[in-house]
Coordinates of C-alpha atoms and ligand atoms in Angstrom, one line a residue:
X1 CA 17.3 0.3 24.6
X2 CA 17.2 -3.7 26.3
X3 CA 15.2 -6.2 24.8
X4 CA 13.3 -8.7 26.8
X5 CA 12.9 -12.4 25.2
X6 CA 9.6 -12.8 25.1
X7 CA 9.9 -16.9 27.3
X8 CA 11.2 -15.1 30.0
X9 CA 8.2 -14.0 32.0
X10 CA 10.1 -12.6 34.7
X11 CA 11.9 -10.3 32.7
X12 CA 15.2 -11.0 34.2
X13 CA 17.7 -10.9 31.4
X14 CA 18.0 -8.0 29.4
X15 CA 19.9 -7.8 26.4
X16 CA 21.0 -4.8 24.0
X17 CA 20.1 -3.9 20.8
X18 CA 23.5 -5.3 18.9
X19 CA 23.1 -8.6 21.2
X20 CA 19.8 -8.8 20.1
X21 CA 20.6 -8.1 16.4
X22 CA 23.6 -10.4 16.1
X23 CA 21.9 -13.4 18.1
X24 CA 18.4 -13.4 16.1
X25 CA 16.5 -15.4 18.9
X26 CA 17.2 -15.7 23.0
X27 CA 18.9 -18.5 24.0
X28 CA 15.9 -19.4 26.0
X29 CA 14.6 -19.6 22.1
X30 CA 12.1 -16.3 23.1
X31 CA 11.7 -13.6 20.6
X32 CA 13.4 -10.4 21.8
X33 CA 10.9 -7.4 22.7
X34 CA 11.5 -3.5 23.6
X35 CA 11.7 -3.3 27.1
X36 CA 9.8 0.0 26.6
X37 CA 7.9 1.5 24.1
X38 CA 7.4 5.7 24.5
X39 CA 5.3 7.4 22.1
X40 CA 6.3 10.0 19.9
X41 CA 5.1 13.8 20.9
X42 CA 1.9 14.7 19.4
X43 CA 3.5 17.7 17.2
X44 CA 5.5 15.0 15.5
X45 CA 2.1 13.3 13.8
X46 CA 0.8 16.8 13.2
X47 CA 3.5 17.6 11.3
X48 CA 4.7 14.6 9.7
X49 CA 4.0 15.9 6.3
X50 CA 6.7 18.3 6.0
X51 CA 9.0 16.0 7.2
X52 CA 11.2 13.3 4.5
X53 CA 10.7 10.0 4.9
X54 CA 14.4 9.7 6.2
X55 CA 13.7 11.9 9.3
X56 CA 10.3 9.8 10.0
X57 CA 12.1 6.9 9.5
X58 CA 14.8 8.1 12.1
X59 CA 12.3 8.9 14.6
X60 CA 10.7 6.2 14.6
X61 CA 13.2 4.0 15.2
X62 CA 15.9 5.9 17.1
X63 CA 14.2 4.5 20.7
X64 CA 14.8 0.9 19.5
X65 CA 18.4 1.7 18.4
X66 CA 19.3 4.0 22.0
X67 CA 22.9 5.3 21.4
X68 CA 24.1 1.6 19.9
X69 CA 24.4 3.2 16.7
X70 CA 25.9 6.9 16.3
X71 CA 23.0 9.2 15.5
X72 CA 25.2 9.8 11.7
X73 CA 25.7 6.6 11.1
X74 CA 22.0 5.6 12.1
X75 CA 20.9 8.0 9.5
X76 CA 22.9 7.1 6.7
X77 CA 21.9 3.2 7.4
X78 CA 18.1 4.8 7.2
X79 CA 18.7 6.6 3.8
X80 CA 20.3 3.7 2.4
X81 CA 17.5 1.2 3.5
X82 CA 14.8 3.2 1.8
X83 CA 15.9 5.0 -0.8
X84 CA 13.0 4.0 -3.4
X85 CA 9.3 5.5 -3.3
X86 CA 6.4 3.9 -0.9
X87 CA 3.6 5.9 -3.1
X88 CA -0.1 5.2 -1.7
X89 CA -2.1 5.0 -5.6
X90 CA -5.8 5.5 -5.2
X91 CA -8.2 2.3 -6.7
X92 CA -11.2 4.0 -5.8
X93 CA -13.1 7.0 -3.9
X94 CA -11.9 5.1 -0.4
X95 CA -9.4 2.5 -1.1
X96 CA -5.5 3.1 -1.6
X97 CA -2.9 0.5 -2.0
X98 CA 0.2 1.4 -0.1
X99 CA 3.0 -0.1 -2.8
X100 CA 6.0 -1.8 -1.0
X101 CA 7.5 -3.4 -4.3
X102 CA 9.6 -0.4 -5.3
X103 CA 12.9 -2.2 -3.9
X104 CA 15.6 -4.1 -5.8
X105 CA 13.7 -7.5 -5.2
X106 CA 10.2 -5.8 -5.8
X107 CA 8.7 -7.3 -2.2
X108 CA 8.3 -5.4 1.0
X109 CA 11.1 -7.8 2.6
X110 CA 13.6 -5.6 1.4
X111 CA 13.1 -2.7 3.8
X112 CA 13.7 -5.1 6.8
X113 CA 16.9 -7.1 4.9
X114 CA 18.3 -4.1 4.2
X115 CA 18.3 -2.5 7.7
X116 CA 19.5 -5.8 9.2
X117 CA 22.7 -5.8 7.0
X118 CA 24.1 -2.5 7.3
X119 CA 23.5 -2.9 11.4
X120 CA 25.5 -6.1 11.3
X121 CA 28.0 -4.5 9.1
X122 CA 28.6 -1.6 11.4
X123 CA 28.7 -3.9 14.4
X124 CA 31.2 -6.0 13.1
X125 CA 33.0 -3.5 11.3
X126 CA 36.1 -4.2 13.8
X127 CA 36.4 -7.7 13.7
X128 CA 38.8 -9.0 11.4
X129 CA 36.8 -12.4 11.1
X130 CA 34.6 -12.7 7.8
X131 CA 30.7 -13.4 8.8
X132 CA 28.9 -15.8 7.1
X133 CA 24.9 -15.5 6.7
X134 CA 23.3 -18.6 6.2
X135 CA 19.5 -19.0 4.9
X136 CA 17.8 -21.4 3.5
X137 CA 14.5 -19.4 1.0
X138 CA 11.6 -20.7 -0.5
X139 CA 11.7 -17.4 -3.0
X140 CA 11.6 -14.0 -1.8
X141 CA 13.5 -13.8 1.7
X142 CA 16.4 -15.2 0.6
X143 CA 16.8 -12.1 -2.4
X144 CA 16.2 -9.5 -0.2
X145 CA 18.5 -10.7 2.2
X146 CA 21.0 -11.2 -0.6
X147 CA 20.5 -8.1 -2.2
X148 CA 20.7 -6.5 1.2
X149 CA 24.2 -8.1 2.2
X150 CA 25.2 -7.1 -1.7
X151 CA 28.9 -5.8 -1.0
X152 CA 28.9 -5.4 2.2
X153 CA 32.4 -6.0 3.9
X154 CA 33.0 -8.5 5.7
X155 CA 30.2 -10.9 5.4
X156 CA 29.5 -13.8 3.3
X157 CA 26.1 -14.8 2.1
X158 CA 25.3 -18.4 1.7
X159 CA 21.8 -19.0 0.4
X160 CA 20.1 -22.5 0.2
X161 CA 17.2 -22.4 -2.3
X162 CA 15.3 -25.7 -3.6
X163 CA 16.1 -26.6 -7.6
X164 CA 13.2 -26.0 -9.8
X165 CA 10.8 -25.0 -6.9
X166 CA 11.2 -21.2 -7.3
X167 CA 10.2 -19.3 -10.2
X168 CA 12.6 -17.8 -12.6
X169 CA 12.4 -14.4 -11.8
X170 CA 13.5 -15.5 -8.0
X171 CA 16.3 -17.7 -9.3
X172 CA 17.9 -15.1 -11.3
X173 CA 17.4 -12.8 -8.4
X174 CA 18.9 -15.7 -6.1
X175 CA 21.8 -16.5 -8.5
X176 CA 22.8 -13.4 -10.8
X177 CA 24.3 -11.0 -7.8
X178 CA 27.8 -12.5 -7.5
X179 CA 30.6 -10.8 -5.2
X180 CA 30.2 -12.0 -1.8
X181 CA 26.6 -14.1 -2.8
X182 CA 26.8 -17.4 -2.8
X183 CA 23.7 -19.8 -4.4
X184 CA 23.4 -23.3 -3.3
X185 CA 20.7 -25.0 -5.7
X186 CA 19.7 -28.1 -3.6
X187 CA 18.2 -31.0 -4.9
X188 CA 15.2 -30.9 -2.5
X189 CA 12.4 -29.1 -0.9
X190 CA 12.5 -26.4 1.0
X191 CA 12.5 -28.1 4.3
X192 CA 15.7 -29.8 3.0
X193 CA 17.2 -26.9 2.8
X194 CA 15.7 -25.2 6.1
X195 CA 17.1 -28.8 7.7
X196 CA 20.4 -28.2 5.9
X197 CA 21.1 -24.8 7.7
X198 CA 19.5 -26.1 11.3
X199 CA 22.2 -28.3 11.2
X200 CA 25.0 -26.4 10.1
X201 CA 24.2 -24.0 13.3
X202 CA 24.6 -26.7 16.1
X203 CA 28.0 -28.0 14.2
X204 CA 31.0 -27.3 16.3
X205 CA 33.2 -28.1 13.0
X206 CA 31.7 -25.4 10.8
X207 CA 31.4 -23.0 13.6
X208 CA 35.2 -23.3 14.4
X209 CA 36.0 -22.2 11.3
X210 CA 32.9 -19.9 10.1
X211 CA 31.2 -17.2 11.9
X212 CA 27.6 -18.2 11.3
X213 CA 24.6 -15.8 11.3
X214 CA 21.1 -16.1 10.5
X215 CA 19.0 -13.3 9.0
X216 CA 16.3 -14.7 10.0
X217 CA 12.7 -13.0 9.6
X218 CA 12.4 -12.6 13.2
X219 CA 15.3 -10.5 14.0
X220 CA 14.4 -7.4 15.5
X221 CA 16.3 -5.5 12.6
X222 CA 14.0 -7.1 10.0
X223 CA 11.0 -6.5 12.4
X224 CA 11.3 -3.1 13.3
X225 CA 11.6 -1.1 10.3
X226 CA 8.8 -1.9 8.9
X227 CA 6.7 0.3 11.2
X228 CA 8.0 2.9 8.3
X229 CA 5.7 1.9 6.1
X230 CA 2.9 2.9 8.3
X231 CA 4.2 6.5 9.5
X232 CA 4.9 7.0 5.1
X233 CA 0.9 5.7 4.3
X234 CA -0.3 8.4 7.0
X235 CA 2.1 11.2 5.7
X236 CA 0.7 11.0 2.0
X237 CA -2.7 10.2 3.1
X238 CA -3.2 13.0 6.3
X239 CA -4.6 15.6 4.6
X240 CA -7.9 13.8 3.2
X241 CA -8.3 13.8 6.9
X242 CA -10.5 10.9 7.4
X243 CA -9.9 7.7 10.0
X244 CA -7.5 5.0 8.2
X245 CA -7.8 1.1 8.3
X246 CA -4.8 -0.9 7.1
X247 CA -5.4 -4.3 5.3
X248 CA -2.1 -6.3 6.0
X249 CA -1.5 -9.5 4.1
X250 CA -0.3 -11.4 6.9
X251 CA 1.7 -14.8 7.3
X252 CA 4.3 -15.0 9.8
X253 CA 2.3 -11.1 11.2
X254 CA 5.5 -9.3 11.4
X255 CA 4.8 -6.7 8.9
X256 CA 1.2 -6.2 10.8
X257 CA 3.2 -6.5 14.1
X258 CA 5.1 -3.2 13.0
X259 CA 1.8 -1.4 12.3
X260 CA 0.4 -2.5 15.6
X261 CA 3.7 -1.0 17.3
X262 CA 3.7 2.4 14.8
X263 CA 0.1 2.9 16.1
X264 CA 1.7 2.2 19.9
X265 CA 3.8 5.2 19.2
X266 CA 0.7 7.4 18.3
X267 CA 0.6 6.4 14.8
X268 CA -3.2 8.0 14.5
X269 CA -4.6 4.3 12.7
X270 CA -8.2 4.0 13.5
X271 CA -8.1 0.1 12.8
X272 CA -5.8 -3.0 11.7
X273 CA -6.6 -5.8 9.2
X274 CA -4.9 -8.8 9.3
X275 CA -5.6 -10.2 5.9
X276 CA -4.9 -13.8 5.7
X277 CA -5.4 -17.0 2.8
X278 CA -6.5 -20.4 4.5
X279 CA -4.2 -20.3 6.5
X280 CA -6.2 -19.0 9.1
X281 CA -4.8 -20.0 13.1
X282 CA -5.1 -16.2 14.2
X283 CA -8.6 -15.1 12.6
X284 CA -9.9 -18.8 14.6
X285 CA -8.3 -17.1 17.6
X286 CA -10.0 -13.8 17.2
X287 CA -13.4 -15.8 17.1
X288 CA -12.6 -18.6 20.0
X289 CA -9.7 -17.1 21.8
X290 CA -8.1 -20.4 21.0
X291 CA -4.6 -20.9 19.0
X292 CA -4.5 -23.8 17.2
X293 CA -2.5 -24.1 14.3
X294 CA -3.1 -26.6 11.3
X295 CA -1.2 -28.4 8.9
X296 CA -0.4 -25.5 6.2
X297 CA -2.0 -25.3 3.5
X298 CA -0.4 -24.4 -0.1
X299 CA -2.1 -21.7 -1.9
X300 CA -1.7 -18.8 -4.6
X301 CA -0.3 -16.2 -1.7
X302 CA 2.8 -18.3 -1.0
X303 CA 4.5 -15.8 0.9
X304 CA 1.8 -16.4 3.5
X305 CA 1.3 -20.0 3.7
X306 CA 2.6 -20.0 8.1
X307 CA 0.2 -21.7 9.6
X308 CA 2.2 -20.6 13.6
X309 CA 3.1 -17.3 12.5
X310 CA 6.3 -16.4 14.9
X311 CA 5.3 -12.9 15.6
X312 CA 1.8 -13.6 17.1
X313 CA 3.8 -13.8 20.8
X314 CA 5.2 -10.1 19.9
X315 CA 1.3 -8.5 19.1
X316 CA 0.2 -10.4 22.4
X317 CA 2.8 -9.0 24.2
X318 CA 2.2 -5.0 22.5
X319 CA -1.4 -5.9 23.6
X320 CA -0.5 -7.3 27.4
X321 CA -1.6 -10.9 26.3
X322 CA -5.6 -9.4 25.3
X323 CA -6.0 -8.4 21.8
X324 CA -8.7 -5.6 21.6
X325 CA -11.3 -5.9 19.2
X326 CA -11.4 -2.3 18.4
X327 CA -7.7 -2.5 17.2
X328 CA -7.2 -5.5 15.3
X329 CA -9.5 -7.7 13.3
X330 CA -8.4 -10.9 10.9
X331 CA -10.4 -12.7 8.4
X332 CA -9.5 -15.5 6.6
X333 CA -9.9 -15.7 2.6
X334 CA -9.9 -18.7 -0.4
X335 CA -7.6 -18.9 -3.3
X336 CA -11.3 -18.9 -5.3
X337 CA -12.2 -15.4 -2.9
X338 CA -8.2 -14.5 -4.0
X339 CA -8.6 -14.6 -7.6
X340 CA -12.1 -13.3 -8.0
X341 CA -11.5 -10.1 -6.4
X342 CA -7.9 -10.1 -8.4
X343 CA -9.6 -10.4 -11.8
X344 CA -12.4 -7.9 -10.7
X345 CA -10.0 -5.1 -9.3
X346 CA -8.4 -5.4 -12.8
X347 CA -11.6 -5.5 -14.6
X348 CA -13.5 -2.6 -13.0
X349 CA -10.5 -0.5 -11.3
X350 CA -7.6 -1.0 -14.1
X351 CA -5.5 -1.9 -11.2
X352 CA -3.1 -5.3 -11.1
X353 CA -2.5 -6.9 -7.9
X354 CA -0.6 -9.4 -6.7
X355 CA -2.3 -12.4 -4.8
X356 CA -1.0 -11.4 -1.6
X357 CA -2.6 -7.9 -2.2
X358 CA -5.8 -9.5 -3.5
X359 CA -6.0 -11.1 -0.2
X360 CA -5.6 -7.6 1.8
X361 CA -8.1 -6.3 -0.6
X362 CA -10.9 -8.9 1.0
X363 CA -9.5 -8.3 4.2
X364 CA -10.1 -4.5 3.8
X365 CA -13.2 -4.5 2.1
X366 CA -14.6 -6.4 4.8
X367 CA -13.8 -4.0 7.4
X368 CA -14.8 -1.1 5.3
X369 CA -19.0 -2.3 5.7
X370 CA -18.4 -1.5 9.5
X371 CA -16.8 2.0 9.2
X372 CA -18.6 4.8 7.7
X373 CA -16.5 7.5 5.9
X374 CA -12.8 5.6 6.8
X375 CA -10.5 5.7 4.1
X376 CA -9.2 1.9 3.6
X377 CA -5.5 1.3 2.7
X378 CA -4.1 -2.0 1.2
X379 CA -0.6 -3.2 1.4
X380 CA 0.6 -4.5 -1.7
X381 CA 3.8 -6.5 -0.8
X382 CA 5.0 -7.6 -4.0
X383 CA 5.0 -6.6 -7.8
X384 CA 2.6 -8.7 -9.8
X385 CA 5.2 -9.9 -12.1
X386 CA 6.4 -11.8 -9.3
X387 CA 3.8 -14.0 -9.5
X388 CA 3.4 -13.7 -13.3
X389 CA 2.2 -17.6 -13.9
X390 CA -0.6 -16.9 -11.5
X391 CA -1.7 -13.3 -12.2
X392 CA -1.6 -14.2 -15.7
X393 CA -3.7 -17.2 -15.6
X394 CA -6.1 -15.3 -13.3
X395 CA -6.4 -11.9 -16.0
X396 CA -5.8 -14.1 -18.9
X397 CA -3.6 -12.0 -20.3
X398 CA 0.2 -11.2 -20.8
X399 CA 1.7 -9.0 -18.3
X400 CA 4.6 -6.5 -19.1
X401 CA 7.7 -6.9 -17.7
X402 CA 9.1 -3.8 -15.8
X403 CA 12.7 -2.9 -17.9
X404 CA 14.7 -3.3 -14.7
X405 CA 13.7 -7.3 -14.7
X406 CA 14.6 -7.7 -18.2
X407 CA 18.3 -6.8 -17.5
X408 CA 17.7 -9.1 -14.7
X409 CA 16.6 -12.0 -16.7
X410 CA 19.4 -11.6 -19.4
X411 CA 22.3 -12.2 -16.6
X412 CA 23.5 -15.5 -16.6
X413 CA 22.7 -18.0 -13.6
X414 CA 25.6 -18.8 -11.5
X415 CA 24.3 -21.1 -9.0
X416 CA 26.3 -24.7 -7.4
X417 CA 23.9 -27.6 -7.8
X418 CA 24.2 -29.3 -4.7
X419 CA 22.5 -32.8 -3.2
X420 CA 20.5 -33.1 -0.4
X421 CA 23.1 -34.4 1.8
X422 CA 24.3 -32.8 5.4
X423 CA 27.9 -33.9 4.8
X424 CA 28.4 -32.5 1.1
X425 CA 27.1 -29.2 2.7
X426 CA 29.4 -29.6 5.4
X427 CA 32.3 -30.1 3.5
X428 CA 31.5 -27.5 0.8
X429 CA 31.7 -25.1 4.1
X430 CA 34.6 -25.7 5.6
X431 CA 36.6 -25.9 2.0
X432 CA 35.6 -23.0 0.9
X433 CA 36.2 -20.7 3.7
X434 CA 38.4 -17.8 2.8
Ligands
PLP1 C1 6.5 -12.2 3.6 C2 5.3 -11.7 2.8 C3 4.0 -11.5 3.3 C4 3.7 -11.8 4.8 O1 4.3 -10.9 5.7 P1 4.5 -11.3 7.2 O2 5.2 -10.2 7.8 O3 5.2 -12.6 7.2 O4 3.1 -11.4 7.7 C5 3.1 -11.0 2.5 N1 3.3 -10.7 1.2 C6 4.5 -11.0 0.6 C7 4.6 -10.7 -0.8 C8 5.5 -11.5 1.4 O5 6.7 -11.8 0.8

């Protein structure tokens, strides 16, 4: 398979699959897209629920990977990548909530972390030079990628997180891993630390001595594997055999980006959601046809607070630059809208979401009035307990913590408190190479 970067119009430069996982982003700064996308034969969908989610996942993806990756060696990445349940739990007559918190950092990032670090492992499983992946987190990417890159040979994980701006259960999933996972606790926002690792990529002293790569949310091999979600919500929910809308929290739109490019394959979806919080450039661009992003706003659905999400160039280009309305719809939601309808869920349906899934939850109700007989589907991203301040000031009421985080929460923090200060990173860098 070549990718095409998305600034070159022309479509001149092609690039492969490894190039593009390896480089993130096009030198011309475009984000890389399938040259070609073929759809998957109609006995495939027809069939899909006999298969296992490791053979849907396989064919799904085996176009993007072309013969980069042995067929074997594909598969065993796939089994690794999802081995935890994706169950679709029914709130109500027409309304599931596809759960995508069953990994090791209990969001849906994991999936697309986990993918990306085996790839890179088997593509630079001959070189004898130790990798280092920077990233600078804000919470939740910068676990799953950690947790992802957990052991893996060959590659070092450096993660930049801000001191006393994540909450604990991200810290100690941030600073408990140990072996090849590195924490940098930085006295400073996130921006410091996203300006931290800018830098560190342009420096011709670090790079002489380290390897650097960035697992960054855009990378095609975070990108593309979430379209598994999608094919697993239709396998569990095909034999009620009504017309599905999906209700995607969206912030950066790459999760929705993979549904739009599952449903590209044949993925029978009668309709996409794009859920958002005030953050709301792309449902103003449904409405006007004009993108104009804001100043982002902070709000309870953190995760989603992207006021220029990345990907919105990638579901232009799946749509030839012209979204159709018939596809794809957004609306745009309040924290007040957020916690109302998370209290109310909980109330009336005995069913905790997150804030993120409160949001989708809007978005898909919303959609529902114009459908009659559709089944809706949520996405629920991330465990409640994530956000445990929040949902429990919202429900007023404790929330249990799942066992798996108490162990979590009994490791010790092993983190190196660090300044804000481009040169102290610099040298830690360098000294510490192996
Ligand atoms: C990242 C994230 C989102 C947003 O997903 P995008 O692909 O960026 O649109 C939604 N919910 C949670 C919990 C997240 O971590």
């Amino acid at each position: 398979m070549q990718y095409i970067s998305l600034k070159d119009t022309k479509k001149t430069t092609k690039t492969t699959f490894k190039d593009a996982v390896i480089r993130g982003l096009s030198k011309d700064g475009g984000l890389f897209f399938p040259e070609n996308i073929a759809p998957l034969p109609q006995v495939f969908f027809d069939n899909i629920a006999s298969y296992s989610n490791e053979e849907i996942a396989f064919q799904a993806i085996k176009q993007f990977v072309g013969n980069e990756i042995p067929e074997a060696v594909l598969k065993q990445i796939i089994s690794e990548t999802i081995n935890f349940d994706f169950p679709t739990v029914k709130i109500n007559e027409n309304t599931y909530s596809l759960e995508l918190y069953h990994g090791p950092t209990l969001a849906f990032k994991d999936v697309g972390a986990r993918f990306m670090a085996r790839c890179l492992a088997y593509f630079n499983k001959n070189n004898t030079e130790q990798v280092t992946v920077l990233v600078a987190t804000s919470g939740d990417t910068g676990s799953a990628v950690a947790n992802g890159f957990l052991g893996v040979k060959g590659v070092d994980v450096v993660i930049l997180y801000p001191k006393d701006k994540v909450s604990e259960i991200q810290e100690k999933q941030l600073t408990t891993l140990r072996q090849n996972i590195i924490a940098l606790e930085i006295d400073g926002v996130f921006d410091d630390c996203q300006a931290l690792v800018k830098q560190a990529f342009n420096d011709t002293d670090i790079i002489k001595v380290r390897k650097l790569t960035s697992a960054n949310s855009i990378n095609i091999a975070r990108w593309l594997p979430q379209m598994f979600y999608f094919f697993f919500a239709y396998k569990q929910l095909k034999s009620l055999n009504k017309e599905l809308v999906i209700s995607v929290p969206s912030g950066n739109f790459g999760n929705i980006c993979a549904g739009l490019l599952a449903q590209k394959l044949g993925l029978p979806i009668k309709k996409f959601v794009a859920a958002t919080n005030s953050n709301d450039t792309v449902p103003n661009y449904l409405l006007t046809n004009e993108y104009k992003p804001k100043p982002t706003i902070q709000t309870i659905s953190n995760a989603m607070d992207v006021s220029d999400p990345s990907n919105f160039v990638r579901i232009l280009a799946l749509f030839n630059g012209k979204i159709p309305a018939d596809k794809l719809n957004a609306y745009s939601f309040t924290d007040t809208a957020t916690k109302k309808q998370l209290l109310s869920t909980y109330a009336t349906e005995k069913y905790l979401l997150d804030p993120h899934g409160a949001v989708a939850y809007l978005g898909l109700t919303k959609e529902l009035e114009k459908h009659n007989n559709a089944l809706g589907v949520l996405l629920e991203t991330a465990h409640p307990v994530k956000f445990i301040d929040t949902v429990q000031a919202i429900i007023n009421e404790e929330i249990s913590i799942p066992k798996s985080l108490n162990s979590l929460l009994e490791k010790e923090k092993k983190a190196i408190a660090m300044v804000n200060n481009y040169q102290v990173f610099k040298d830690y860098l360098i000294r510490t190479k192996k």
